Each structure stands twice: as C-alpha cells, then as structure tokens.
C-alpha cells in the first residue's frame, strides 16, 4: 500500500500525530508516496481552526477528489467525543466530491501559553465564562500524549491501514492507562 500525508500543524500537536501515523504505516510495510495521485490512501491532518480545517489546506483539497482519505487532527478543546465528531464532520464536509473517508481520528492538543494568559486576563472581567476555558487549557497540557498516539494507531487499524495492536491482558484491561484520553476513533 502507498500513502500520502497532507498535514497542517500550527503548534506541533497535529505534526506529532502525522509522524506517529507515518511510523505505524512504515512499520506495516506501507510506502510513502509523493502525492495523493500516487497513493492508495491520503492522510489529511489539521489543527482545528474555528471548528474546521486550517484554511491553508484549501489548495490541497482538490487533489483528494475520488481518493480514499483518512482524516485526523487536534483541537484545543477536548474531553467531549461528540465535539470531536462535529469537528471531523466539518473536516469531511470540506473534501471534494468523490473523496471517500475511510477513517478518522481527533484528540486534544496542548494550547500555547499565550492562549491561557489571554483567558486569565479575560477572566478578570468575566470569570464565569473564562475560568472553564483556563481549566481546559490546563487539562490540555501534554496532549497529544501516549494514549492519544496509541488511539491514532487504533483508528488506523480500524480503517484497515495497519494491523491491530495486540489485545491487552486481562490485568491491563482492568486498569486503564493513566492519562487515557477521550479521543474519537474511527
């Protein structure tokens, strides 16, 4: 199988997902293609800009017409799989006609310190509105984490792009990993 990756990452969070996907696909014997036209599947990744894809990806989207696409991304606000689903639906709606979404994955990404600082300043005037946003910034620290990256590989496996990870032992299944995320999988 040949794959291409198109990714826009503003702070490095989505780039971490792209690199993890690349390693998983390469380990599965897939080869990276130079363009979607030469690929069996294209992974399209973006940070979330106002609930949708980064506008800078607009020029790359026409090449995905009639192609198989795996969507992935990060967003600063997390913890709600329904929110991730809505964002991924917006990503999918930006695709050209004929693009086939074969899988998708979204998780929380750490926000830059300047965002938290801005919320702290705004909370002085409107604490009810901005204190929850500060708490969200704090929860986002360290994301995407190992659980998020593993979730991405699980979503790639669910899409049939890599082999599924070995099943956890009963002891591991009984005690979920620390920092498990609410990321959305395929």
Tab-separated table of C-alpha atoms in Angstrom:
chain	number	residue	atom	x	y	z
A	1	UNK	CA	0.000	0.000	0.000
A	2	UNK	CA	1.147	3.541	-0.748
A	3	UNK	CA	0.102	6.531	1.354
A	4	UNK	CA	0.481	10.298	1.295
A	5	UNK	CA	0.231	12.689	4.218
A	6	UNK	CA	-1.040	16.239	3.961
A	7	UNK	CA	-0.799	17.984	7.300
A	8	UNK	CA	-1.006	21.478	8.719
A	9	UNK	CA	0.124	21.903	12.305
A	10	UNK	CA	0.254	25.294	13.947
A	11	UNK	CA	1.878	24.316	17.273
A	12	UNK	CA	3.259	20.838	16.537
A	13	UNK	CA	0.388	18.800	18.001
A	14	UNK	CA	-1.004	17.584	14.673
A	15	UNK	CA	2.525	17.087	13.341
A	16	UNK	CA	3.094	14.623	16.225
A	17	UNK	CA	0.071	12.648	15.054
A	18	UNK	CA	1.306	12.720	11.454
A	19	UNK	CA	4.719	11.424	12.489
A	20	UNK	CA	3.148	8.640	14.587
A	21	UNK	CA	0.940	7.645	11.653
A	22	UNK	CA	3.977	7.635	9.354
A	23	UNK	CA	5.886	5.325	11.726
A	24	UNK	CA	2.916	2.956	12.064
A	25	UNK	CA	2.332	2.795	8.317
A	26	UNK	CA	6.022	2.297	7.563
A	27	UNK	CA	6.200	-0.479	10.184
A	28	UNK	CA	3.235	-2.126	8.430
A	29	UNK	CA	5.216	-2.162	5.179
A	30	UNK	CA	3.460	0.753	3.511
A	31	UNK	CA	5.423	3.189	1.358
A	32	UNK	CA	5.041	6.952	1.394
A	33	UNK	CA	4.038	8.430	-1.958
A	34	UNK	CA	4.970	11.885	-3.178
A	35	UNK	CA	1.368	12.955	-3.800
A	36	UNK	CA	-2.233	11.803	-3.345
A	37	UNK	CA	-2.318	10.888	-7.049
A	38	UNK	CA	0.348	8.239	-6.370
A	39	UNK	CA	-1.224	6.965	-3.129
A	40	UNK	CA	-3.818	4.362	-2.253
A	41	UNK	CA	-4.865	6.497	0.727
A	42	UNK	CA	-4.115	10.042	1.837
A	43	UNK	CA	-3.982	11.050	5.475
A	44	UNK	CA	-5.276	14.605	5.851
A	45	UNK	CA	-4.435	16.243	9.168
A	46	UNK	CA	-5.183	19.656	10.556
A	47	UNK	CA	-5.298	21.618	13.730
A	48	UNK	CA	-8.777	22.957	14.333
A	49	UNK	CA	-9.369	26.498	13.146
A	50	UNK	CA	-12.724	27.847	14.318
A	51	UNK	CA	-14.128	24.321	14.260
A	52	UNK	CA	-12.806	23.324	10.843
A	53	UNK	CA	-9.739	22.629	8.730
A	54	UNK	CA	-6.922	25.145	8.540
A	55	UNK	CA	-7.776	27.368	5.546
A	56	UNK	CA	-4.242	26.921	4.195
A	57	UNK	CA	-5.211	23.362	3.207
A	58	UNK	CA	-7.775	24.598	0.654
A	59	UNK	CA	-5.333	24.358	-2.261
A	60	UNK	CA	-4.534	20.702	-1.415
A	61	UNK	CA	-8.151	19.523	-1.231
A	62	UNK	CA	-8.950	19.241	-4.982
A	63	UNK	CA	-6.282	16.515	-5.298
A	64	UNK	CA	-8.419	14.351	-2.992
A	65	UNK	CA	-11.396	14.106	-5.363
A	66	UNK	CA	-12.131	10.430	-5.922
A	67	UNK	CA	-9.417	9.411	-3.425
A	68	UNK	CA	-9.522	7.443	-0.169
A	69	UNK	CA	-8.888	9.766	2.798
A	70	UNK	CA	-8.141	9.219	6.477
A	71	UNK	CA	-8.901	12.389	8.469
A	72	UNK	CA	-7.040	13.281	11.661
A	73	UNK	CA	-6.435	16.294	13.795
A	74	UNK	CA	-6.134	18.029	17.114
A	75	UNK	CA	-8.132	20.737	18.794
A	76	UNK	CA	-7.520	22.768	21.909
A	77	UNK	CA	-10.879	21.987	23.424
A	78	UNK	CA	-11.228	18.370	24.382
A	79	UNK	CA	-12.847	15.802	26.542
A	80	UNK	CA	-16.036	15.570	24.518
A	81	UNK	CA	-16.156	12.894	21.817
A	82	UNK	CA	-19.337	14.472	20.421
A	83	UNK	CA	-17.427	17.730	19.851
A	84	UNK	CA	-14.629	15.824	18.103
A	85	UNK	CA	-17.213	14.146	15.881
A	86	UNK	CA	-18.673	17.525	14.892
A	87	UNK	CA	-15.198	18.849	14.043
A	88	UNK	CA	-14.382	15.752	11.987
A	89	UNK	CA	-17.721	16.103	10.206
A	90	UNK	CA	-16.682	19.666	9.255
A	91	UNK	CA	-13.328	18.340	8.034
A	92	UNK	CA	-15.156	15.765	5.903
A	93	UNK	CA	-17.566	18.359	4.502
A	94	UNK	CA	-14.587	20.324	3.164
A	95	UNK	CA	-13.478	17.394	0.989
A	96	UNK	CA	-14.214	17.471	-2.739
A	97	UNK	CA	-16.905	15.336	-4.316
A	98	UNK	CA	-15.957	11.703	-4.625
A	99	UNK	CA	-13.496	11.653	-1.724
A	100	UNK	CA	-14.114	8.597	0.450
A	101	UNK	CA	-13.422	8.921	4.168
A	102	UNK	CA	-12.015	5.542	5.265
A	103	UNK	CA	-11.253	6.518	8.855
A	104	UNK	CA	-10.871	9.433	11.215
A	105	UNK	CA	-9.297	10.430	14.495
A	106	UNK	CA	-9.288	13.549	16.659
A	107	UNK	CA	-7.771	14.287	20.042
A	108	UNK	CA	-6.996	17.242	22.237
A	109	UNK	CA	-3.838	19.222	21.658
A	110	UNK	CA	-1.919	21.393	24.049
A	111	UNK	CA	-2.504	25.117	23.559
A	112	UNK	CA	0.229	27.745	23.551
A	113	UNK	CA	0.814	29.513	26.904
A	114	UNK	CA	-0.292	32.819	25.345
A	115	UNK	CA	-3.823	31.437	24.944
A	116	UNK	CA	-4.046	30.626	28.649
A	117	UNK	CA	-2.636	34.035	29.533
A	118	UNK	CA	-5.294	35.709	27.377
A	119	UNK	CA	-8.035	33.722	29.137
A	120	UNK	CA	-6.628	34.683	32.559
A	121	UNK	CA	-6.800	38.359	31.582
A	122	UNK	CA	-10.354	37.981	30.275
A	123	UNK	CA	-11.395	36.029	33.396
A	124	UNK	CA	-10.765	39.145	35.475
A	125	UNK	CA	-13.846	40.693	33.825
A	126	UNK	CA	-15.913	37.554	33.187
A	127	UNK	CA	-14.814	34.658	35.456
A	128	UNK	CA	-17.911	32.535	34.800
A	129	UNK	CA	-17.096	32.420	31.094
A	130	UNK	CA	-13.310	32.191	31.127
A	131	UNK	CA	-12.421	30.077	34.189
A	132	UNK	CA	-13.698	26.906	32.442
A	133	UNK	CA	-11.532	27.833	29.448
A	134	UNK	CA	-8.492	28.155	31.732
A	135	UNK	CA	-9.288	24.731	33.219
A	136	UNK	CA	-9.490	23.298	29.695
A	137	UNK	CA	-6.060	24.769	28.850
A	138	UNK	CA	-4.663	23.076	31.943
A	139	UNK	CA	-6.245	19.711	31.013
A	140	UNK	CA	-4.762	20.005	27.516
A	141	UNK	CA	-1.175	20.170	28.806
A	142	UNK	CA	0.863	17.292	27.426
A	143	UNK	CA	-1.584	16.354	24.666
A	144	UNK	CA	-1.344	14.570	22.400
A	145	UNK	CA	0.023	12.105	24.922
A	146	UNK	CA	0.938	8.425	24.588
A	147	UNK	CA	-2.705	7.367	24.919
A	148	UNK	CA	-3.695	9.797	22.152
A	149	UNK	CA	-0.938	8.486	19.871
A	150	UNK	CA	-1.979	4.891	20.577
A	151	UNK	CA	-5.571	5.868	19.791
A	152	UNK	CA	-4.458	7.137	16.407
A	153	UNK	CA	-2.818	3.798	15.630
A	154	UNK	CA	-6.023	2.043	16.752
A	155	UNK	CA	-8.010	4.230	14.342
A	156	UNK	CA	-5.579	3.413	11.518
A	157	UNK	CA	-6.087	-0.283	12.317
A	158	UNK	CA	-9.872	0.111	12.375
A	159	UNK	CA	-9.585	1.638	8.898
A	160	UNK	CA	-7.573	-1.387	7.738
A	161	UNK	CA	-4.403	0.634	7.159
A	162	UNK	CA	-2.238	-1.122	9.785
A	163	UNK	CA	-2.549	-4.345	11.775
A	164	UNK	CA	-4.481	-4.097	15.036
A	165	UNK	CA	-2.408	-3.773	18.202
A	166	UNK	CA	-2.215	-6.929	20.319
A	167	UNK	CA	-5.064	-7.279	22.796
A	168	UNK	CA	-4.325	-6.156	26.345
A	169	UNK	CA	-4.001	-8.782	29.046
A	170	UNK	CA	-6.949	-9.055	31.481
A	171	UNK	CA	-4.899	-7.192	34.133
A	172	UNK	CA	-4.167	-4.323	31.736
A	173	UNK	CA	-7.793	-4.147	30.646
A	174	UNK	CA	-8.947	-3.884	34.264
A	175	UNK	CA	-6.801	-0.815	34.941
A	176	UNK	CA	-6.813	1.713	32.097
A	177	UNK	CA	-3.609	3.581	31.407
A	178	UNK	CA	-3.054	6.825	33.231
A	179	UNK	CA	-3.940	9.810	31.118
A	180	UNK	CA	-6.318	7.880	28.876
A	181	UNK	CA	-7.989	10.314	26.547
A	182	UNK	CA	-11.464	10.871	25.234
A	183	UNK	CA	-10.172	10.871	21.681
A	184	UNK	CA	-12.520	9.836	18.907
A	185	UNK	CA	-11.564	6.801	16.877
A	186	UNK	CA	-12.827	5.628	13.510
